[in-house]
Amino acid sequence: MITDLNRRDFLVSTLVCGAGLAWPRGVWADGENAAQLVEGKDPGLIVHNAKTIEMETPLALLRNHRLTPKKILFVRNNQELPGARTTQPAKDADWRIELMGLVEYPRTIDLARLRAMEQNEVEMVLQCSGNGRKQFSRAAKVKGAPWEQGAVGNVRFRGVPLAKLLDELKLELSPDAQLLTAEGKDGPAKPEDADFEHSLPLGDVRRRSLIALEMNGEPIPAVHGGPARLVTPGYYGTMQVKWLTRLRFESRETFNHHQRRRYRTPHEPIAPGSDFTYDFDNSDANWRMRIKSIIFSPLDGETLAAGKVAVRGVAFNDGGAKIDEVEISIDDGQTWQRAKLDLPRSPYAWYHWSANIPLSKGPGRIMARATDALGRTQPLDGAIGWNPAGYGWNGVQTVEVKVT
Ligand SMILES: Nc1nc2c(c(=O)[nH]1)N[C@H]1C(S)=C(S)[C@@H](COP(=O)(O)O)O[C@H]1N2
Ligand SMILES: [Mo]
């Protein structure tokens, strides 16, 4: 088996055997599965990057839980924090968070003080802005891990609301403060590379953000950003800064590479395959999530018996408006039938939906489309919104089945 091979042997054998080798799902080319790479993870996760760690949850695992357990939650690290490859709690002795920038007096706060403050809880979708990226590649190749639909989970964070923290510390902000930039303790692999950080608009931060200390009722697992993580419900995963050590109040978005040149989508549509140099004036940061639905059942490639078929899945948006419709189509989007939709516990959590759809014999295609109260919906043509880094895909998902 490939586990017995080191990387060089693997590369040699690939060269010798040529292309077309199919490794078992969930196993990376080196043979290290998710459980071997990150202590406590399910070996069935799909490993996209074993270097800094990018792993995806297959829908067959994701669909079995209302709250996504830490064992199967996807992981996406741009860079690493040594010692954080585990779902165990982080070692947090002496952890401190600095608050600085456009404030009258900078402050430093430790975990004991944070733990003593009033906490809030929020159930929310955590989704990488690259989720579904693989779909963009049908139109033209995009850069980044080819996530299918599983760079997403639904979790419950608990922590100190940022607004409460500012009150408690009597932190006076300059009227020029418009954004909050968050930094984590992790650092780039090469010192010449940009350190990962992100800026978020202060209005949403004051209304929504928590300095989270718990996830799903226990200390945040080290791999998911413990002991402290800035979470802003409704925002893409990249903005949920792990291993939080510093918050800077600023008048504009940080000039940092990850904010200015990455994690953005162009303002105007661009032709699939074109180049694009991101800057503040031609693109938006990956902030609020686009509305989306995911089909959990049936799964792509399943064989089903003809008759009424239970179709189910989830839908979510940025929490800014209620999702009031999920529709199913089995005729490539010509006609749609309404699914039954359950209201979630929080506007930021995913909604469950289900429908019984009659399917007759032959190959079948099932599509799902969510629409919210602001009329925001998903494009039938998933190539709309194509961008070179493949962020923000929210096309209508199509599941292909065989009906016998
Ligand atoms: N400090 C830090 N925070 C980070 C990252 C990172 O590399 N470093 N990656 C971001 C990205 S791109 C995503 S999608 C989410 C993934 O969260 P998870 O690994 O807990 O699933 O974390 C975000 N927060
Ligand atoms: Mo991400």
CSV table of C-alpha atoms and ligand atoms in Angstrom, one decimal:
chain,number,residue,atom,x,y,z
A,1,MET,CA,0.0,0.0,0.0
A,2,ILE,CA,1.0,3.6,-0.5
A,3,THR,CA,1.4,4.1,3.3
A,4,ASP,CA,4.6,2.1,3.0
A,5,LEU,CA,6.1,4.5,0.4
A,6,ASN,CA,7.9,7.7,1.1
A,7,ARG,CA,7.2,10.7,-1.1
A,8,ARG,CA,10.1,10.1,-3.4
A,9,ASP,CA,9.0,6.5,-4.0
A,10,PHE,CA,5.5,7.7,-4.7
A,11,LEU,CA,6.7,10.2,-7.2
A,12,VAL,CA,8.9,7.6,-8.9
A,13,SER,CA,6.1,5.1,-9.1
A,14,THR,CA,3.8,7.7,-10.5
A,15,LEU,CA,6.3,8.5,-13.2
A,16,VAL,CA,6.7,4.9,-13.9
A,17,CYS,CA,3.1,4.0,-13.9
A,18,GLY,CA,1.9,7.2,-15.6
A,19,ALA,CA,-1.3,9.0,-14.9
A,20,GLY,CA,-4.7,7.5,-14.1
A,21,LEU,CA,-3.9,6.0,-10.7
A,22,ALA,CA,-6.9,6.2,-8.4
A,23,TRP,CA,-6.1,6.4,-4.8
A,24,PRO,CA,-8.8,5.6,-2.3
A,25,ARG,CA,-10.9,8.7,-1.4
A,26,GLY,CA,-9.6,10.5,1.6
A,27,VAL,CA,-6.0,9.4,1.2
A,28,TRP,CA,-3.5,11.9,0.1
A,29,ALA,CA,-0.8,10.9,-2.4
A,30,ASP,CA,1.7,10.4,0.5
A,31,GLY,CA,-0.7,8.0,2.2
A,32,GLU,CA,-1.3,10.2,5.2
A,33,ASN,CA,-5.0,10.4,5.8
A,34,ALA,CA,-6.7,13.2,7.7
A,35,ALA,CA,-6.5,11.3,11.1
A,36,GLN,CA,-2.7,10.9,10.7
A,37,LEU,CA,-2.3,14.6,9.8
A,38,VAL,CA,-4.5,16.1,12.5
A,39,GLU,CA,-5.0,14.3,15.7
A,40,GLY,CA,-8.8,13.6,16.3
A,41,LYS,CA,-9.9,14.0,12.7
A,42,ASP,CA,-11.9,11.4,10.8
A,43,PRO,CA,-9.7,9.4,8.3
A,44,GLY,CA,-12.5,9.8,5.7
A,45,LEU,CA,-11.9,13.6,5.2
A,46,ILE,CA,-10.6,14.5,1.8
A,47,VAL,CA,-7.1,15.9,2.1
A,48,HIS,CA,-6.4,18.7,-0.5
A,49,ASN,CA,-3.1,19.9,1.1
A,50,ALA,CA,-1.1,18.0,3.7
A,51,LYS,CA,1.5,20.8,4.0
A,52,THR,CA,-0.4,23.6,5.8
A,53,ILE,CA,-3.5,21.4,6.0
A,54,GLU,CA,-6.6,21.7,3.9
A,55,MET,CA,-9.2,19.0,4.4
A,56,GLU,CA,-12.8,18.7,3.3
A,57,THR,CA,-15.8,16.9,4.7
A,58,PRO,CA,-17.5,14.5,2.3
A,59,LEU,CA,-21.3,15.2,2.2
A,60,ALA,CA,-21.9,11.6,3.2
A,61,LEU,CA,-20.4,12.6,6.6
A,62,LEU,CA,-21.6,16.2,6.8
A,63,ARG,CA,-25.2,15.3,6.4
A,64,ASN,CA,-25.5,13.2,9.5
A,65,HIS,CA,-25.3,16.0,12.1
A,66,ARG,CA,-27.2,19.1,13.0
A,67,LEU,CA,-24.1,20.6,14.5
A,68,THR,CA,-20.9,19.6,12.7
A,69,PRO,CA,-18.7,17.7,15.2
A,70,LYS,CA,-15.0,18.7,15.4
A,71,LYS,CA,-14.0,15.3,14.2
A,72,ILE,CA,-15.3,16.0,10.7
A,73,LEU,CA,-15.3,19.8,10.4
A,74,PHE,CA,-13.2,20.9,7.4
A,75,VAL,CA,-9.9,22.6,8.0
A,76,ARG,CA,-8.2,25.4,6.0
A,77,ASN,CA,-4.9,26.8,7.1
A,78,ASN,CA,-3.0,29.3,5.0
A,79,GLN,CA,-0.1,29.0,7.4
A,80,GLU,CA,0.5,27.0,10.5
A,81,LEU,CA,0.6,27.4,14.2
A,82,PRO,CA,3.1,24.8,15.6
A,83,GLY,CA,1.3,22.4,17.9
A,84,ALA,CA,-2.1,23.1,16.5
A,85,ARG,CA,-2.6,19.9,14.5
A,86,THR,CA,-5.1,18.5,17.0
A,87,THR,CA,-8.8,18.7,17.9
A,88,GLN,CA,-7.8,18.9,21.5
A,89,PRO,CA,-8.0,22.3,23.2
A,90,ALA,CA,-5.1,24.7,22.7
A,91,LYS,CA,-2.5,25.3,25.3
A,92,ASP,CA,-3.4,28.7,26.4
A,93,ALA,CA,-1.2,29.7,29.4
A,94,ASP,CA,-0.3,33.4,29.0
A,95,TRP,CA,-2.5,33.9,25.9
A,96,ARG,CA,-3.1,37.6,25.4
A,97,ILE,CA,-5.0,39.7,22.9
A,98,GLU,CA,-3.9,43.3,22.2
A,99,LEU,CA,-6.4,46.0,21.1
A,100,MET,CA,-4.8,48.9,19.4
A,101,GLY,CA,-4.8,51.3,16.5
A,102,LEU,CA,-7.3,54.2,16.4
A,103,VAL,CA,-8.0,54.0,20.1
A,104,GLU,CA,-7.3,56.4,22.9
A,105,TYR,CA,-5.3,53.8,24.9
A,106,PRO,CA,-4.2,50.4,23.7
A,107,ARG,CA,-5.2,47.5,25.9
A,108,THR,CA,-4.1,43.9,26.4
A,109,ILE,CA,-6.6,41.4,27.7
A,110,ASP,CA,-6.0,37.8,28.9
A,111,LEU,CA,-8.2,34.8,28.8
A,112,ALA,CA,-9.2,34.8,32.5
A,113,ARG,CA,-10.7,38.3,32.0
A,114,LEU,CA,-12.4,37.3,28.8
A,115,ARG,CA,-13.9,34.2,30.5
A,116,ALA,CA,-15.2,36.3,33.4
A,117,MET,CA,-17.2,38.5,31.0
A,118,GLU,CA,-20.8,38.0,29.7
A,119,GLN,CA,-20.8,35.5,26.9
A,120,ASN,CA,-23.1,35.0,23.9
A,121,GLU,CA,-23.8,32.0,21.7
A,122,VAL,CA,-24.4,31.8,18.1
A,123,GLU,CA,-25.1,28.9,15.8
A,124,MET,CA,-23.5,29.7,12.4
A,125,VAL,CA,-22.3,28.4,9.1
A,126,LEU,CA,-18.5,28.3,8.8
A,127,GLN,CA,-17.7,28.2,5.1
A,128,CYS,CA,-14.5,28.7,3.1
A,129,SER,CA,-15.0,31.3,0.3
A,130,GLY,CA,-13.4,28.7,-2.0
A,131,ASN,CA,-16.1,26.2,-1.3
A,132,GLY,CA,-17.5,24.9,-4.6
A,133,ARG,CA,-14.4,26.2,-6.4
A,134,LYS,CA,-14.2,23.1,-8.5
A,135,GLN,CA,-17.4,24.1,-10.3
A,136,PHE,CA,-15.8,27.3,-11.6
A,137,SER,CA,-13.1,25.1,-13.2
A,138,ARG,CA,-15.7,23.8,-15.7
A,139,ALA,CA,-15.7,27.2,-17.3
A,140,ALA,CA,-11.9,27.9,-17.0
A,141,LYS,CA,-9.2,26.7,-14.6
A,142,VAL,CA,-9.0,28.5,-11.2
A,143,LYS,CA,-6.2,28.7,-8.7
A,144,GLY,CA,-6.5,27.0,-5.3
A,145,ALA,CA,-7.7,23.7,-3.7
A,146,PRO,CA,-10.4,22.1,-5.8
A,147,TRP,CA,-13.0,22.1,-3.0
A,148,GLU,CA,-16.2,20.4,-3.9
A,149,GLN,CA,-19.2,21.2,-1.6
A,150,GLY,CA,-17.7,20.2,1.8
A,151,ALA,CA,-15.6,23.1,2.9
A,152,VAL,CA,-18.4,24.1,5.2
A,153,GLY,CA,-20.0,23.2,8.5
A,154,ASN,CA,-22.6,24.4,11.0
A,155,VAL,CA,-21.2,25.0,14.4
A,156,ARG,CA,-22.0,26.8,17.7
A,157,PHE,CA,-19.6,29.4,18.9
A,158,ARG,CA,-19.7,31.0,22.4
A,159,GLY,CA,-17.7,34.0,23.5
A,160,VAL,CA,-17.6,37.6,24.4
A,161,PRO,CA,-19.5,40.0,22.0
A,162,LEU,CA,-17.0,42.6,20.7
A,163,ALA,CA,-19.4,45.4,21.6
A,164,LYS,CA,-19.5,44.2,25.2
A,165,LEU,CA,-15.7,44.0,25.3
A,166,LEU,CA,-15.3,47.6,24.1
A,167,ASP,CA,-17.8,48.7,26.8
A,168,GLU,CA,-16.1,46.8,29.5
A,169,LEU,CA,-12.7,48.1,28.7
A,170,LYS,CA,-14.0,51.6,28.1
A,171,LEU,CA,-12.1,51.5,24.9
A,172,GLU,CA,-12.6,54.8,23.1
A,173,LEU,CA,-12.4,54.6,19.3
A,174,SER,CA,-11.5,57.4,17.1
A,175,PRO,CA,-14.4,58.4,14.7
A,176,ASP,CA,-12.0,57.5,11.9
A,177,ALA,CA,-12.1,53.8,12.9
A,178,GLN,CA,-14.1,52.1,10.2
A,179,LEU,CA,-12.5,48.6,10.1
A,180,LEU,CA,-11.2,46.0,12.4
A,181,THR,CA,-8.1,44.1,11.4
A,182,ALA,CA,-7.5,40.8,13.1
A,183,GLU,CA,-4.2,38.9,13.5
A,184,GLY,CA,-3.5,35.4,14.6
A,185,LYS,CA,-0.5,33.8,16.3
A,186,ASP,CA,0.4,31.7,13.3
A,187,GLY,CA,3.1,32.9,10.9
A,188,PRO,CA,4.1,32.4,7.3
A,189,ALA,CA,6.3,29.4,6.3
A,190,LYS,CA,8.9,31.8,4.8
A,191,PRO,CA,9.7,35.1,6.7
A,192,GLU,CA,9.4,37.0,3.4
A,193,ASP,CA,5.8,35.9,2.9
A,194,ALA,CA,2.9,38.1,4.1
A,195,ASP,CA,1.5,37.1,7.4
A,196,PHE,CA,-2.2,36.2,7.3
A,197,GLU,CA,-4.6,38.8,8.6
A,198,HIS,CA,-8.0,40.3,7.6
A,199,SER,CA,-10.0,43.5,7.9
A,200,LEU,CA,-13.8,43.6,8.6
A,201,PRO,CA,-16.2,46.5,8.5
A,202,LEU,CA,-16.6,47.8,12.0
A,203,GLY,CA,-20.4,48.2,11.8
A,204,ASP,CA,-21.0,44.4,11.3
A,205,VAL,CA,-18.3,43.6,13.8
A,206,ARG,CA,-20.0,45.7,16.5
A,207,ARG,CA,-23.3,44.1,15.8
A,208,ARG,CA,-22.2,40.5,15.3
A,209,SER,CA,-18.7,39.5,16.2
A,210,LEU,CA,-17.6,37.5,19.2
A,211,ILE,CA,-14.2,36.7,20.6
A,212,ALA,CA,-15.1,33.0,20.7
A,213,LEU,CA,-13.6,30.7,23.4
A,214,GLU,CA,-15.9,27.7,22.8
A,215,MET,CA,-17.1,25.7,19.8
A,216,ASN,CA,-20.0,23.2,20.2
A,217,GLY,CA,-19.9,23.4,24.0
A,218,GLU,CA,-16.2,22.9,24.6
A,219,PRO,CA,-13.0,24.9,24.3
A,220,ILE,CA,-12.3,25.6,20.6
A,221,PRO,CA,-10.1,22.8,19.3
A,222,ALA,CA,-6.5,24.0,18.6
A,223,VAL,CA,-6.8,23.2,14.9
A,224,HIS,CA,-9.9,25.4,14.7
A,225,GLY,CA,-8.3,28.5,16.2
A,226,GLY,CA,-8.4,27.9,20.0
A,227,PRO,CA,-8.0,29.3,22.5
A,228,ALA,CA,-9.6,32.4,21.0
A,229,ARG,CA,-11.0,33.2,17.6
A,230,LEU,CA,-12.7,36.2,16.1
A,231,VAL,CA,-16.0,35.0,14.7
A,232,THR,CA,-18.4,37.1,12.7
A,233,PRO,CA,-21.6,35.2,11.7
A,234,GLY,CA,-22.7,35.5,8.1
A,235,TYR,CA,-19.1,36.1,6.9
A,236,TYR,CA,-16.9,33.8,4.9
A,237,GLY,CA,-14.5,31.5,6.7
A,238,THR,CA,-11.4,33.4,5.8
A,239,MET,CA,-12.6,36.3,8.0
A,240,GLN,CA,-13.0,34.0,11.0
A,241,VAL,CA,-9.4,34.6,12.2
A,242,LYS,CA,-8.0,31.8,14.3
A,243,TRP,CA,-5.5,32.0,17.2
A,244,LEU,CA,-6.5,35.6,17.7
A,245,THR,CA,-3.7,37.7,19.3
A,246,ARG,CA,-4.3,41.3,18.0
A,247,LEU,CA,-7.2,43.5,17.0
A,248,ARG,CA,-6.4,46.8,15.2
A,249,PHE,CA,-8.9,49.5,14.7
A,250,GLU,CA,-8.2,51.2,11.4
A,251,SER,CA,-9.5,53.8,9.0
A,252,ARG,CA,-9.2,51.5,5.9
A,253,GLU,CA,-8.7,47.9,4.9
A,254,THR,CA,-5.2,46.6,5.7
A,255,PHE,CA,-2.7,46.8,2.8
A,256,ASN,CA,-1.7,43.2,3.7
A,257,HIS,CA,-1.4,40.8,0.7
A,258,HIS,CA,-4.2,38.5,1.9
A,259,GLN,CA,-6.7,41.4,2.1
A,260,ARG,CA,-5.6,43.4,-0.9
A,261,ARG,CA,-4.6,40.8,-3.5
A,262,ARG,CA,-6.4,37.7,-2.4
A,263,TYR,CA,-9.8,36.8,-0.9
A,264,ARG,CA,-11.6,39.3,-3.1
A,265,THR,CA,-14.1,39.0,-6.0
A,266,PRO,CA,-14.2,41.5,-8.9
A,267,HIS,CA,-17.0,44.2,-8.9
A,268,GLU,CA,-17.7,43.6,-12.5
A,269,PRO,CA,-18.1,40.2,-14.2
A,270,ILE,CA,-14.9,39.1,-16.0
A,271,ALA,CA,-14.6,36.5,-18.8
A,272,PRO,CA,-13.7,33.0,-17.5
A,273,GLY,CA,-10.0,32.5,-18.0
A,274,SER,CA,-8.9,36.2,-17.8
A,275,ASP,CA,-6.3,37.6,-15.5
A,276,PHE,CA,-7.2,40.1,-12.8
A,277,THR,CA,-5.1,42.1,-10.4
A,278,TYR,CA,-7.2,42.8,-7.3
A,279,ASP,CA,-7.1,46.1,-5.5
A,280,PHE,CA,-9.5,47.9,-3.2
A,281,ASP,CA,-11.2,49.9,-5.9
A,282,ASN,CA,-12.0,47.0,-8.3
A,283,SER,CA,-13.1,44.2,-6.0
A,284,ASP,CA,-14.8,43.4,-2.7
A,285,ALA,CA,-13.3,41.4,0.2
A,286,ASN,CA,-14.8,38.0,0.9
A,287,TRP,CA,-17.1,39.3,3.6
A,288,ARG,CA,-20.8,38.5,3.6
A,289,MET,CA,-21.6,35.0,2.3
A,290,ARG,CA,-23.7,34.6,-0.9
A,291,ILE,CA,-26.9,32.7,-0.6
A,292,LYS,CA,-26.5,29.0,-1.3
A,293,SER,CA,-28.1,25.6,-1.0
A,294,ILE,CA,-26.4,22.2,-0.8
A,295,ILE,CA,-28.1,18.8,-1.6
A,296,PHE,CA,-27.3,16.2,1.0
A,297,SER,CA,-29.5,13.5,-0.4
A,298,PRO,CA,-29.4,11.9,-2.8
A,299,LEU,CA,-25.6,12.1,-3.4
A,300,ASP,CA,-24.0,12.5,-6.8
A,301,GLY,CA,-23.8,9.2,-8.6
A,302,GLU,CA,-26.4,7.4,-6.5
A,303,THR,CA,-28.7,4.7,-7.9
A,304,LEU,CA,-32.3,5.0,-6.8
A,305,ALA,CA,-35.5,3.1,-7.2
A,306,ALA,CA,-38.2,4.9,-9.4
A,307,GLY,CA,-41.0,6.6,-7.5
A,308,LYS,CA,-41.1,9.3,-4.8
A,309,VAL,CA,-37.6,10.1,-3.7
A,310,ALA,CA,-36.7,12.1,-0.6
A,311,VAL,CA,-34.5,15.0,-1.5
A,312,ARG,CA,-33.0,17.0,1.3
A,313,GLY,CA,-30.3,19.4,2.1
A,314,VAL,CA,-29.4,22.8,3.7
A,315,ALA,CA,-29.4,26.4,2.7
A,316,PHE,CA,-27.8,29.5,4.1
A,317,ASN,CA,-26.9,33.1,3.4
A,318,ASP,CA,-25.3,36.1,5.2
A,319,GLY,CA,-28.1,36.2,7.8
A,320,GLY,CA,-29.2,39.6,6.5
A,321,ALA,CA,-32.6,38.4,5.4
A,322,LYS,CA,-34.7,35.3,5.9
A,323,ILE,CA,-34.4,32.5,3.3
A,324,ASP,CA,-38.0,32.0,2.3
A,325,GLU,CA,-37.8,29.5,-0.5
A,326,VAL,CA,-35.9,26.4,-1.6
A,327,GLU,CA,-37.0,24.9,-4.9
A,328,ILE,CA,-36.1,21.7,-6.6
A,329,SER,CA,-36.0,21.1,-10.3
A,330,ILE,CA,-35.7,17.8,-12.2
A,331,ASP,CA,-35.9,19.3,-15.7
A,332,ASP,CA,-32.7,21.3,-15.8
A,333,GLY,CA,-34.4,24.4,-14.3
A,334,GLN,CA,-37.5,24.7,-16.5
A,335,THR,CA,-39.9,24.1,-13.7
A,336,TRP,CA,-39.4,24.2,-9.9
A,337,GLN,CA,-41.2,22.6,-6.9
A,338,ARG,CA,-41.1,24.1,-3.4
A,339,ALA,CA,-39.3,22.2,-0.7
A,340,LYS,CA,-40.4,22.2,3.0
A,341,LEU,CA,-38.1,24.6,4.8
A,342,ASP,CA,-37.3,24.5,8.6
A,343,LEU,CA,-36.4,27.7,10.4
A,344,PRO,CA,-33.0,27.5,12.1
A,345,ARG,CA,-32.3,28.6,15.6
A,346,SER,CA,-30.2,31.5,14.4
A,347,PRO,CA,-30.4,33.5,11.1
A,348,TYR,CA,-26.7,32.5,10.6
A,349,ALA,CA,-27.2,28.8,10.9
A,350,TRP,CA,-28.1,26.6,8.0
A,351,TYR,CA,-31.8,25.9,7.2
A,352,HIS,CA,-32.8,22.3,6.6
A,353,TRP,CA,-35.1,21.6,3.7
A,354,SER,CA,-36.7,18.5,2.2
A,355,ALA,CA,-39.0,17.4,-0.6
A,356,ASN,CA,-40.5,14.3,-2.0
A,357,ILE,CA,-39.9,14.3,-5.7
A,358,PRO,CA,-41.2,11.7,-8.2
A,359,LEU,CA,-38.5,10.3,-10.4
A,360,SER,CA,-39.0,8.0,-13.3
A,361,LYS,CA,-36.5,5.5,-14.8
A,362,GLY,CA,-33.4,6.7,-16.5
A,363,PRO,CA,-30.6,9.1,-15.8
A,364,GLY,CA,-31.8,12.0,-13.6
A,365,ARG,CA,-30.6,15.4,-12.6
A,366,ILE,CA,-31.7,17.1,-9.4
A,367,MET,CA,-31.2,20.8,-8.8
A,368,ALA,CA,-31.8,23.0,-5.7
A,369,ARG,CA,-32.1,26.8,-5.5
A,370,ALA,CA,-32.5,29.0,-2.5
A,371,THR,CA,-34.0,32.5,-2.5
A,372,ASP,CA,-34.2,35.0,0.4
A,373,ALA,CA,-36.6,37.8,1.3
A,374,LEU,CA,-34.4,40.3,-0.5
A,375,GLY,CA,-34.8,38.3,-3.7
A,376,ARG,CA,-31.2,37.1,-3.6
A,377,THR,CA,-30.9,33.8,-5.3
A,378,GLN,CA,-28.5,31.4,-6.9
A,379,PRO,CA,-27.5,31.5,-10.6
A,380,LEU,CA,-28.4,28.5,-12.8
A,381,ASP,CA,-25.2,29.1,-14.7
A,382,GLY,CA,-22.5,28.5,-12.1
A,383,ALA,CA,-19.9,30.1,-14.3
A,384,ILE,CA,-21.4,33.5,-13.6
A,385,GLY,CA,-19.1,35.2,-11.2
A,386,TRP,CA,-16.1,33.3,-12.4
A,387,ASN,CA,-12.9,34.7,-10.9
A,388,PRO,CA,-9.3,33.5,-11.1
A,389,ALA,CA,-9.1,32.4,-7.5
A,390,GLY,CA,-12.6,30.8,-7.6
A,391,TYR,CA,-14.1,32.5,-4.6
A,392,GLY,CA,-17.8,32.8,-3.7
A,393,TRP,CA,-19.2,30.1,-6.0
A,394,ASN,CA,-23.0,29.9,-5.4
A,395,GLY,CA,-24.4,28.3,-8.5
A,396,VAL,CA,-27.3,25.9,-8.4
A,397,GLN,CA,-25.9,22.5,-7.5
A,398,THR,CA,-26.7,19.6,-9.8
A,399,VAL,CA,-26.8,16.0,-8.5
A,400,GLU,CA,-26.7,13.3,-11.1
A,401,VAL,CA,-28.5,10.0,-10.3
A,402,LYS,CA,-29.5,6.8,-11.9
A,403,VAL,CA,-33.1,5.7,-11.5
A,404,THR,CA,-34.0,2.1,-12.0
B,1,LIG,N1,-5.0,32.7,11.9
B,1,LIG,C1,-5.6,32.1,10.8
B,1,LIG,N2,-6.9,32.2,10.7
B,1,LIG,C2,-7.6,31.6,9.6
B,1,LIG,C3,-6.9,31.0,8.6
B,1,LIG,C4,-5.4,31.0,8.7
B,1,LIG,O1,-4.7,30.4,7.9
B,1,LIG,N3,-4.9,31.5,9.8
B,1,LIG,N4,-7.5,30.5,7.5
B,1,LIG,C5,-8.9,31.1,7.2
B,1,LIG,C6,-9.6,30.4,6.2
B,1,LIG,S1,-9.2,30.7,4.6
B,1,LIG,C7,-10.7,29.6,6.5
B,1,LIG,S2,-11.7,29.0,5.3
B,1,LIG,C8,-11.1,29.3,7.9
B,1,LIG,C9,-11.2,27.8,8.1
B,1,LIG,O2,-11.5,27.5,9.4
B,1,LIG,P1,-11.3,26.1,10.0
B,1,LIG,O3,-10.0,25.6,9.7
B,1,LIG,O4,-11.6,26.2,11.5
B,1,LIG,O5,-12.4,25.2,9.4
B,1,LIG,O6,-10.1,29.9,8.8
B,1,LIG,C10,-9.7,31.1,8.5
B,1,LIG,N5,-8.9,31.7,9.6
B,2,MO,MO,-11.0,29.9,3.2
